[in-house]
Amino acid sequence: MSTFVLVHGSWHDGSAWKAVIQHLEAKGHQAFAPTIAGHGKGANKNVNHAQCTQSIVDYIVDKDLTDIVLLGHSFGGTIIAKVAEAISDRIRRLIFFDAFVVNDGDSLTDNIPPDSQALFDKLARESDDNTIMMLFDLWREAFINDADLELAKSSYAQLSSEPYQPLIDKLDLKQFYSLPIPKSYLYCTEDNALPQGEWGWHPRMSNRLGLFRFVQMPGGHEVMFSNPVGLAEKIIAAGRD
Amino acid sequence: MSTFVLVHGSWHDGSAWKAVIQHLEAKGHQAFAPTIAGHGKGANKNVNHAQCTQSIVDYIVDKDLTDIVLLGHSFGGTIIAKVAEAISDRIRRLIFFDAFVVNDGDSLTDNIPPDSQALFDKLARESDDNTIMMLFDLWREAFINDADLELAKSSYAQLSSEPYQPLIDKLDLKQFYSLPIPKSYLYCTEDNALPQGEWGWHPRMSNRLGLFRFVQMPGGHEVMFSNPVGLAEKIIAAGRD
Amino acid sequence: MSTFVLVHGSWHDGSAWKAVIQHLEAKGHQAFAPTIAGHGKGANKNVNHAQCTQSIVDYIVDKDLTDIVLLGHSFGGTIIAKVAEAISDRIRRLIFFDAFVVNDGDSLTDNIPPDSQALFDKLARESDDNTIMMLFDLWREAFINDADLELAKSSYAQLSSEPYQPLIDKLDLKQFYSLPIPKSYLYCTEDNALPQGEWGWHPRMSNRLGLFRFVQMPGGHEVMFSNPVGLAEKIIAAGRD
């Protein structure tokens, strides 16, 4: 039985994993879902990427979790790469789940299409607090395309604005790319949060991992809402030895 | 409940949708399947793209259909784009189903591989009436690859020659690309009517839509024959709000 | 009912098909699984590509098999292309199953990523007998990613070292590319033995076949172990007229 630590993506907090954790626990696993610093409703959004990373490191060390399978979703991929640098001895395997795997020296926004970069930059500048709020149409069509309208609305209501600084911080990942920790990439075949093809998650991001285990399932970017049981099954397959 | 208007592709007529419509109606929806001008057995094949478009506009206006989900399959993608320009106020959503989404100023044949362009051109020149007949081997291997031989033959028997002019007409699509109508792209994962990769339907065609909902299902280019129930279910998912 | 001849890939021998053959026979088909010269435990590994091909030609001619559906897996794709040149009159259809389809004048290793080329070359030089042994981590993560650890180990135990010479022999395939034999390409959607994308099986290899039937199924490179019943079903679909 495994110990999973699930790191959410942008606009989310740890509560996004509730239904997934229920199924992982029903299968006999342990699972934790910390909220990244600067994330969640009511949080102080004034954070950078290093603070985001540190909050997850602290969570794992405080709970003294060891031999963990550490999963990062979307933006969370950049977090688990840096967490792995900090506490590699606690990690059995990394799972990148429709997640950013950025090259050494790049930021997350270096890895999104130019029109998305421009949109994010505009939204951050127009905000009071250097954050980006998800637009409902984008959420419904490109993120949770596999859900009905009701679920699209109820899941959207759980989101909060995303701090912009962690998305533009340039990341030193030299150490990450030399770590011998086994890695998996879990990809949802209808995920269009990044447009498929030239700018897509897979194989662009996944192949940067070098040797990795490829696991795939149907669904969009938000299967923790639209198919939490199926996702939990695939997390187990991606996380086993 | 939705009102669907299903626009067929080359070599087909409206009867191709019979089994799909049965299932849409069983689920409580309304569905219509007009035959494009110049299409179907016994039709006068001397048409251009504008006449094809007008025949679908006339059908929708004559029946006074409003708030429709307008779907185009294959060549039908070029038709619904022009229909949307003409009667955008009647359309709730567009679904491109393994369909051509051509750039402003291009023709359909500008979007197929050079060897297919050469074949089409040769077949049209060799015909009496500037049409192209589908070759059975191409149909069986590249279009209806997911069916057995019996279904490949019975569906082939329903085809008729395709007018060439609408495929080579250059299309002014500036207005289409500025319409705010929501759009979906429905893709069949074994569709090899256009060779996957550089010349494939997805993501090459789909990404031209800008923001769109991506829906996917197994099958080849002709799932209205090989899996009409599965197709109807995906049309519903692609067409909902 | 069809007569299948299944040609294994590198590191395997004919016994890899045991469970697949059971299911093909249960469905009323005949199936044969010869071991390529220089392959299998205890074999003399000093062979070149021509000798590998000749061993399969001899097997088919000795058994006087006719009207066969000839399938090649992985490296086996290069074998069936050359077998088809030698005895095309005995072949009803070719199935390339996550298989190499190499351009005229190229070797198999011309078609793998540079880092894999370097690894193979190093392993061959370090061996006593110009062979390459599969590394367990590579097997588990990139070849049989869809299996559990137990199956990954038991299937690995069936492998033996692969002769290097057949992988680097340049292949004259001019005749192959002019043969009118129908062809299918069967692709597993989680196959990462070749990294997906630029160096992937599909559509890079498959599109070289010209007109072909595309068939797809879930799974990694070794579904003959992880899903033999599902594979047998897809072989039947790929092999029918």
XYZ file of C-alpha atoms in Angstrom, chain A residues 93 182-184 189 202-203 207 210-217 237 240-241, chain C residues 137-138 140-142 144-149 189-192 195-198:
38
model
C 8.141 7.994 -7.263
C 11.390 6.937 -10.924
C 8.842 9.059 -12.771
C 5.439 8.561 -14.369
C -6.611 12.130 -23.786
C 2.079 15.068 -24.095
C 4.538 14.224 -25.592
C 9.411 13.388 -23.016
C 13.771 10.956 -20.017
C 12.875 7.420 -18.961
C 9.355 7.512 -17.536
C 6.236 5.379 -17.282
C 3.425 6.560 -19.525
C -0.146 6.091 -18.291
C -3.210 7.385 -20.092
C -6.924 7.732 -19.460
C -1.262 2.216 -11.765
C 3.054 1.267 -8.210
C 6.572 -0.091 -8.491
C 14.132 -0.625 -15.729
C 13.659 0.147 -19.411
C 9.308 -2.113 -16.804
C 8.836 1.604 -17.466
C 8.872 1.962 -21.243
C 5.472 -3.067 -20.217
C 4.252 0.097 -18.489
C 0.688 -1.224 -18.409
C 1.482 -4.332 -16.325
C 2.003 -4.860 -12.629
C 5.467 -5.578 -11.267
C -1.908 3.968 -27.466
C 0.368 3.769 -24.411
C 3.339 2.281 -26.269
C 6.371 4.262 -25.204
C 9.012 7.870 -27.341
C 5.727 9.212 -28.720
C 5.938 12.204 -31.029
C 8.894 12.861 -33.315
